[in-house]
XYZ file of C-alpha atoms in Angstrom:
494
model
C -19.811 31.059 22.120
C -20.655 33.402 19.259
C -23.327 32.887 16.667
C -23.072 34.228 13.119
C -25.263 37.254 12.416
C -27.548 37.531 9.415
C -25.040 39.876 7.799
C -22.174 37.413 8.235
C -24.272 34.568 6.801
C -24.927 36.667 3.700
C -21.205 37.401 3.451
C -20.376 33.700 3.803
C -22.881 32.774 1.113
C -21.473 35.465 -1.167
C -17.935 34.156 -0.765
C -19.167 30.595 -1.323
C -20.780 31.622 -4.621
C -17.631 33.480 -5.673
C -15.484 30.432 -4.939
C -17.950 28.098 -6.669
C -18.015 30.257 -9.800
C -14.216 30.498 -9.770
C -13.862 26.719 -9.476
C -16.433 26.163 -12.208
C -14.583 28.578 -14.484
C -11.163 26.966 -14.035
C -12.665 23.502 -14.578
C -14.964 24.509 -17.436
C -13.232 22.408 -20.154
C -13.481 19.225 -18.058
C -16.908 19.501 -16.424
C -18.168 16.516 -18.438
C -15.014 14.442 -18.105
C -15.693 10.708 -17.587
C -14.543 9.094 -14.386
C -10.966 8.274 -13.395
C -9.492 5.213 -11.659
C -11.010 4.883 -8.154
C -14.005 6.971 -9.192
C -15.220 4.321 -11.636
C -13.751 1.451 -9.640
C -15.267 2.251 -6.255
C -17.003 5.505 -5.461
C -19.360 6.030 -8.408
C -20.584 2.384 -8.408
C -21.145 2.592 -4.640
C -23.102 5.840 -5.037
C -25.177 4.344 -7.854
C -25.967 1.349 -5.626
C -27.426 3.748 -3.048
C -29.386 5.634 -5.706
C -30.729 2.667 -7.656
C -31.135 -0.039 -5.011
C -30.935 1.725 -1.664
C -27.890 -0.453 -0.965
C -25.588 1.289 1.517
C -23.177 -1.646 1.342
C -21.948 -1.708 -2.284
C -23.160 -4.535 -4.519
C -21.637 -3.686 -7.903
C -18.167 -3.092 -6.493
C -16.154 -4.628 -3.678
C -17.215 -3.324 -0.231
C -14.507 -1.815 1.935
C -14.092 0.261 5.074
C -14.822 3.626 3.441
C -17.994 5.109 4.986
C -20.863 6.051 2.674
C -21.037 9.799 3.381
C -19.737 11.114 0.056
C -21.561 8.428 -1.918
C -24.825 9.304 -0.143
C -24.269 12.971 -0.997
C -23.847 12.076 -4.669
C -26.896 9.803 -4.623
C -28.968 12.628 -3.132
C -27.666 15.032 -5.778
C -28.611 12.636 -8.576
C -32.020 12.063 -6.979
C -32.673 15.809 -7.044
C -31.209 16.836 -10.420
C -30.680 13.566 -12.300
C -27.594 11.465 -12.907
C -24.966 12.824 -15.290
C -21.251 13.469 -15.451
C -21.982 17.189 -15.189
C -24.111 16.891 -12.049
C -21.397 14.772 -10.416
C -18.649 17.260 -11.221
C -20.678 20.283 -10.097
C -21.663 18.537 -6.862
C -18.003 17.970 -6.015
C -17.078 21.534 -6.986
C -19.777 22.795 -4.611
C -18.115 20.870 -1.791
C -14.738 22.225 -2.873
C -16.105 25.787 -2.771
C -17.264 25.139 0.790
C -13.722 23.976 1.534
C -12.225 27.210 0.216
C -14.736 29.137 2.334
C -13.765 27.060 5.369
C -10.107 27.828 4.675
C -10.894 31.549 4.531
C -12.878 31.519 7.778
C -10.283 29.417 9.605
C -7.536 31.786 8.444
C -9.498 34.752 9.783
C -9.992 32.983 13.112
C -6.294 32.104 13.456
C -4.895 35.401 12.193
C -7.142 37.877 14.009
C -4.248 39.615 15.744
C -1.705 39.773 12.917
C -0.908 42.550 10.472
C -1.647 42.667 6.768
C -4.397 40.757 4.962
C -3.411 37.089 5.409
C -6.985 35.824 5.151
C -6.892 35.919 1.356
C -3.493 34.253 1.004
C -4.524 30.746 2.085
C -7.662 30.467 -0.115
C -5.746 31.771 -3.133
C -2.923 29.278 -2.612
C -5.477 26.494 -2.205
C -7.209 27.489 -5.447
C -3.812 27.397 -7.188
C -2.821 23.994 -5.752
C -2.502 21.245 -8.402
C -3.722 18.581 -5.973
C -6.767 20.633 -5.032
C -7.440 21.456 -8.695
C -7.646 17.734 -9.467
C -9.378 16.526 -6.311
C -11.993 19.295 -6.297
C -13.451 17.828 -9.487
C -13.259 14.165 -8.549
C -15.814 11.986 -6.763
C -13.418 10.809 -4.060
C -13.245 11.108 -0.287
C -10.246 13.227 0.582
C -11.373 16.636 -0.636
C -14.687 16.339 1.288
C -12.629 15.278 4.320
C -10.628 18.483 3.867
C -13.839 20.519 3.891
C -15.134 19.144 7.174
C -11.687 19.153 8.791
C -11.531 22.922 8.240
C -15.021 23.492 9.610
C -14.451 21.142 12.558
C -11.355 23.122 13.533
C -13.177 26.413 13.035
C -16.089 25.414 15.271
C -13.762 23.961 17.915
C -11.692 27.140 18.125
C -14.885 29.208 18.327
C -16.124 26.858 21.073
C -19.253 26.044 19.086
C -19.190 22.457 20.316
C -22.553 21.351 18.960
C -21.607 22.404 15.436
C -18.138 20.938 15.920
C -19.490 17.511 16.907
C -21.867 17.581 13.932
C -19.029 18.511 11.561
C -16.800 15.796 13.039
C -19.538 13.193 12.620
C -19.998 14.095 8.966
C -16.210 14.117 8.631
C -15.696 10.542 9.825
C -18.597 9.390 7.650
C -16.680 10.842 4.706
C -13.287 9.322 5.550
C -12.589 6.872 8.348
C -9.019 8.061 9.006
C -10.433 11.490 9.894
C -11.432 10.007 13.253
C -8.138 11.500 14.413
C -9.766 14.971 14.413
C -12.473 14.340 17.056
C -9.888 12.242 18.921
C -7.630 15.301 19.205
C -10.510 17.493 20.314
C -11.692 14.994 22.905
C -8.202 14.593 24.354
C -7.695 18.355 24.580
C -11.005 18.777 26.388
C -10.155 15.986 28.829
C -6.798 17.661 29.498
C -8.711 20.885 30.244
C -11.097 18.920 32.518
C -14.085 19.763 30.324
C -15.309 16.201 30.593
C -18.923 16.700 29.522
C -17.889 18.369 26.302
C -15.199 15.737 25.748
C -17.788 12.967 25.929
C -19.637 14.519 22.982
C -16.699 13.655 20.755
C -17.396 9.958 21.201
C -20.403 10.462 18.911
C -18.337 10.519 15.682
C -16.648 7.287 16.779
C -20.069 5.814 17.527
C -21.287 6.742 14.037
C -18.242 5.107 12.473
C -18.684 2.058 14.692
C -22.285 1.623 13.518
C -21.046 1.691 9.917
C -18.378 -0.924 10.644
C -20.892 -3.222 12.352
C -23.242 -2.900 9.376
C -20.332 -3.706 7.091
C -19.406 -6.775 9.137
C -22.976 -8.040 9.254
C -23.190 -7.926 5.456
C -19.681 -8.937 4.390
C -18.503 -10.960 7.371
C -15.451 -8.720 7.673
C -15.177 -5.649 9.902
C -13.401 -3.651 7.185
C -15.328 -5.002 4.220
C -12.804 -7.393 2.713
C -9.557 -9.003 3.783
C -7.452 -7.984 0.770
C -8.266 -4.294 1.214
C -7.489 -4.503 4.929
C -4.125 -6.184 4.417
C -3.006 -3.734 1.737
C -4.072 -0.617 3.631
C -2.978 -1.647 7.122
C -0.344 -4.385 7.090
C 1.461 -3.403 3.872
C 2.883 -0.157 5.272
C 4.314 -1.741 8.429
C 7.645 -2.463 6.788
C 11.134 -1.199 7.744
C 11.645 0.295 4.271
C 8.180 1.265 3.062
C 7.106 3.177 6.176
C 10.165 5.484 6.348
C 9.937 6.070 2.595
C 6.285 7.041 2.940
C 7.084 9.464 5.769
C 9.812 11.066 3.641
C 7.331 11.343 0.764
C 4.805 13.011 3.060
C 7.329 15.529 4.373
C 8.631 16.259 0.880
C 5.190 16.793 -0.610
C 3.922 18.969 2.241
C 6.995 21.065 2.920
C 9.082 21.089 -0.275
C 7.261 20.099 -3.469
C 5.313 22.507 -5.689
C 7.133 25.564 -4.306
C 6.009 24.722 -0.773
C 9.651 25.125 0.291
C 9.247 28.908 0.173
C 6.314 28.690 2.553
C 8.197 26.290 4.812
C 11.133 28.705 5.081
C 8.817 31.577 5.987
C 7.067 29.423 8.610
C 10.454 28.403 10.060
C 11.496 32.067 10.257
C 8.249 32.990 12.012
C 8.637 30.162 14.534
C 12.253 31.036 15.340
C 12.002 34.822 15.374
C 8.438 35.678 16.435
C 5.619 34.601 18.734
C 2.947 34.416 16.025
C 2.416 30.653 16.377
C 2.505 30.516 20.176
C -1.260 30.798 20.617
C -3.327 27.821 21.765
C -5.343 27.858 18.523
C -2.249 27.353 16.372
C -1.134 24.471 18.585
C -4.507 22.762 18.081
C -4.160 23.097 14.310
C -0.547 21.887 14.354
C -1.396 18.854 16.499
C -4.289 17.948 14.206
C -2.135 18.315 11.090
C 0.750 16.265 12.479
C -1.409 13.395 13.733
C -3.409 13.329 10.491
C -0.173 13.155 8.490
C 1.236 10.384 10.669
C -1.969 8.359 10.439
C -2.168 8.506 6.633
C 1.511 7.567 6.481
C 0.973 4.437 8.551
C -2.345 3.494 6.907
C -3.075 3.335 3.189
C -0.907 1.007 1.150
C -0.888 3.229 -1.929
C 0.383 6.215 0.123
C -1.377 8.578 -2.267
C -0.778 12.310 -1.962
C -4.520 12.921 -1.935
C -4.605 11.458 1.586
C -2.907 14.707 2.642
C -5.751 16.824 1.285
C -7.137 17.653 4.781
C -3.705 18.994 5.796
C -2.947 21.070 2.677
C -5.137 24.093 3.599
C -3.714 24.039 7.138
C -0.233 24.429 5.646
C -1.384 27.349 3.507
C -3.010 28.979 6.543
C 0.304 28.651 8.404
C 2.066 30.255 5.435
C -0.440 33.118 5.580
C 0.196 33.589 9.293
C 3.967 33.521 8.814
C 3.852 36.025 5.951
C 2.151 38.516 8.248
C 5.385 38.982 10.233
C 7.746 39.621 7.305
C 8.315 42.788 5.314
C 5.540 43.660 2.820
C 7.898 43.239 -0.134
C 8.838 39.718 0.969
C 5.192 38.946 1.697
C 4.105 39.880 -1.812
C 7.074 38.193 -3.507
C 6.636 34.866 -1.711
C 2.878 34.871 -2.259
C 3.195 35.559 -5.991
C 5.981 33.015 -6.548
C 4.134 30.309 -4.616
C 0.858 30.956 -6.434
C 2.564 30.966 -9.839
C 4.559 27.841 -9.005
C 1.476 25.991 -7.824
C -0.455 26.942 -10.963
C 2.406 25.789 -13.186
C 2.408 22.416 -11.401
C -1.169 21.822 -12.550
C 0.189 21.239 -16.057
C 3.900 20.541 -15.537
C 4.487 16.980 -14.396
C 7.019 15.926 -11.795
C 10.101 13.870 -12.752
C 9.218 11.553 -9.875
C 6.770 8.686 -10.158
C 3.457 10.051 -8.948
C -0.281 9.379 -9.262
C -1.919 10.989 -12.283
C -4.593 12.382 -9.952
C -2.097 14.827 -8.418
C -2.617 17.308 -11.249
C -4.096 17.607 -14.741
C -2.336 14.402 -15.826
C -5.491 12.520 -14.845
C -7.372 14.455 -17.543
C -4.940 13.180 -20.180
C -5.363 9.652 -18.847
C -9.155 9.812 -19.116
C -9.097 11.407 -22.568
C -6.818 8.677 -23.885
C -9.124 6.015 -22.475
C -12.065 7.821 -24.080
C -10.436 7.700 -27.504
C -9.555 4.025 -27.192
C -13.052 3.147 -25.940
C -14.629 5.034 -28.834
C -12.408 3.182 -31.325
C -13.170 -0.233 -29.814
C -16.899 0.453 -29.807
C -17.100 1.756 -33.382
C -14.323 -0.103 -35.225
C -14.284 -3.438 -33.370
C -17.950 -4.092 -32.475
C -18.662 -7.346 -30.676
C -14.993 -8.172 -30.092
C -13.868 -9.123 -26.582
C -11.257 -6.689 -25.329
C -8.441 -7.789 -23.020
C -7.004 -5.062 -20.809
C -6.027 -4.180 -17.246
C -8.159 -2.225 -14.797
C -9.581 0.411 -14.897
C -10.163 0.257 -18.675
C -12.370 -2.886 -18.482
C -14.734 -1.108 -16.071
C -14.894 1.848 -18.452
C -16.098 -0.512 -21.207
C -18.565 -2.478 -19.082
C -20.733 0.373 -17.835
C -21.957 3.097 -20.235
C -22.941 5.346 -17.317
C -19.246 5.992 -16.707
C -19.138 8.068 -19.888
C -16.820 6.083 -22.168
C -19.163 3.961 -24.326
C -22.813 4.003 -25.410
C -23.338 0.254 -24.901
C -21.447 -2.345 -22.837
C -18.417 -3.810 -24.611
C -17.352 -7.453 -23.996
C -14.185 -7.376 -21.930
C -11.769 -9.684 -20.166
C -9.875 -8.071 -17.304
C -6.294 -8.940 -16.390
C -4.385 -7.900 -13.268
C -1.670 -5.873 -14.985
C 0.499 -5.602 -18.090
C 3.345 -7.679 -16.706
C 4.725 -9.861 -19.557
C 3.907 -13.062 -17.648
C 0.295 -11.973 -17.139
C -0.283 -11.032 -20.768
C 1.669 -13.869 -22.392
C -0.285 -16.425 -20.333
C -3.231 -15.600 -22.629
C -1.356 -16.407 -25.837
C -3.776 -17.727 -28.443
C -6.799 -16.337 -26.583
C -6.545 -12.641 -27.412
C -8.238 -10.977 -30.356
C -8.119 -7.390 -29.086
C -5.588 -6.120 -26.549
C -5.527 -2.589 -25.156
C -2.320 -1.573 -23.380
C -1.687 1.822 -21.831
C 0.664 3.659 -19.484
C -0.682 2.793 -16.035
C 2.346 4.360 -14.320
C 4.037 7.707 -14.891
C 7.170 6.632 -16.789
C 8.253 9.670 -18.798
C 11.503 9.358 -20.753
C 12.942 12.144 -18.599
C 11.628 10.752 -15.283
C 13.392 8.959 -12.449
C 12.054 5.546 -13.519
C 14.619 5.580 -16.295
C 17.271 4.979 -13.619
C 17.950 1.258 -13.168
C 18.468 1.529 -9.395
C 15.078 3.198 -8.954
C 13.363 0.388 -10.871
C 15.199 -2.245 -8.809
C 14.153 -0.521 -5.581
C 10.498 -0.377 -6.649
C 10.561 -3.986 -7.855
C 11.967 -5.117 -4.498
C 9.731 -3.193 -2.108
C 6.685 -2.079 -4.104
C 6.122 -4.973 -6.537
C 6.731 -2.709 -9.522
C 6.835 -4.591 -12.826
C 7.796 -3.130 -16.198
C 4.976 -3.422 -18.703
C 5.090 -5.729 -21.694
C 6.666 -4.035 -24.717
C 5.159 -3.597 -28.152
C 7.868 -5.842 -29.589
C 6.936 -8.671 -27.188
C 3.251 -8.307 -28.020
C 3.851 -8.512 -31.746
C 6.468 -11.273 -31.566
C 5.002 -13.561 -28.894
C 1.263 -12.962 -29.311
C 1.131 -12.368 -33.049
C -0.919 -9.193 -32.594
C -0.746 -6.107 -34.783
C -0.932 -2.495 -33.548
C -3.901 -0.760 -35.184
C -4.300 2.470 -33.211
C -2.286 4.572 -30.782
C -2.857 7.888 -29.020
C -0.464 9.978 -26.935
C -0.930 12.986 -24.672
C 1.546 14.602 -22.278
C 3.882 11.587 -22.057
C 1.000 9.140 -21.612
C -0.173 6.716 -24.275
C -2.683 3.996 -25.086
C -2.379 1.415 -27.878
C -4.761 -1.119 -29.418
C -3.607 -4.431 -30.894
C -5.714 -6.899 -32.861
C -5.255 -10.406 -34.208
C -4.744 -10.546 -38.001
C -7.868 -12.688 -38.372
C -10.105 -9.768 -37.343
């Protein structure tokens, strides 16, 4: 076992500061951006409950299986520097910078014996990734899970088992599905007959078990609530949905966002060289595959952000593969991949995808900001009807959308049946694009809509014509940005 010298610690800190400053610079225009979707629906309220009431089981939002690690980190940050949008964003960027550092160090560890300078390739590709660009700013769980996955692997390969167990424990307290990482390590150690060390990797499971027991004692349900459990466990076990999710995972990891170039280089290196034959690469590959399988089987929404812990491992493999090709090819592939990834931050996919995969989430939040500002200033005291997450944005000023709480009535969605059921009881209605449905996207195809309606409960939103004809409401304001929109309707009597 090797211990870092004072010189290496200074070097690590220097790289961390460089990465933090780089991340701050590329996110500068959005450092005070209000919260998006699950941030304001789950993670920020849960963190505020810890800060304000010492409540580790959320009170102001629905408890679920997610451990409190990230929320506790945010609560501690706010305790030290005060609560604000800026402190939240910078706290997450600091974690992201640690993740880039972990990617760099893991690349160095894996590529010690290869030619060229692959160590810089993986961190640069990660910094260019549209998913990482979005998730590094957001108060969610998957980017922190990425950070501690990288460090857990690094410590395991360096045989620093005490640090590895500590990193794994923090990891599973950030994201419960990350339990697969210490599971892999424990199994490998048992296979090598290193039983005492293997037993240490029960500690992360013990920490997660304590959290689940605390959750059950408070909520009466081991995973917090029954609806969350059904959607995230049972929903995916379907003969159509599960294979589709696996295809989505493979496509996003190996093909999308110019990843195909990296995949081809990796395939060449596997078939023509011995670069990936080392034990360390096999550990990383096993961890990546099992993590991908687990987040394909679990998680009803099948969000791409669940793959965040695997993304840097893919880029590290690309870096290793590039070391065995000609320098001209190495440079060309690296430049094209980096440029393609950066372009995907702003250029949206034709496929239906979560806004949080790139800068589309910024447009979503800005549109909600404009609508919230209009409602607060132009329609004071009026009860607003809308679908989540906009009602939560209006209820709580600390989320950054309004100065004072706005009366709101939440509905499940913008399905015509849902909205029209309130006929005669709506004075202000706010409708917006909850799903990516660009005019040039795949949702314009009838067969795609039928497929999603059949297997994913997709429902087209109520149209402006239906709102005006059947509810008697009048459009008074509309904003659009990058193929997203939000529109406000009012009753003529207002």
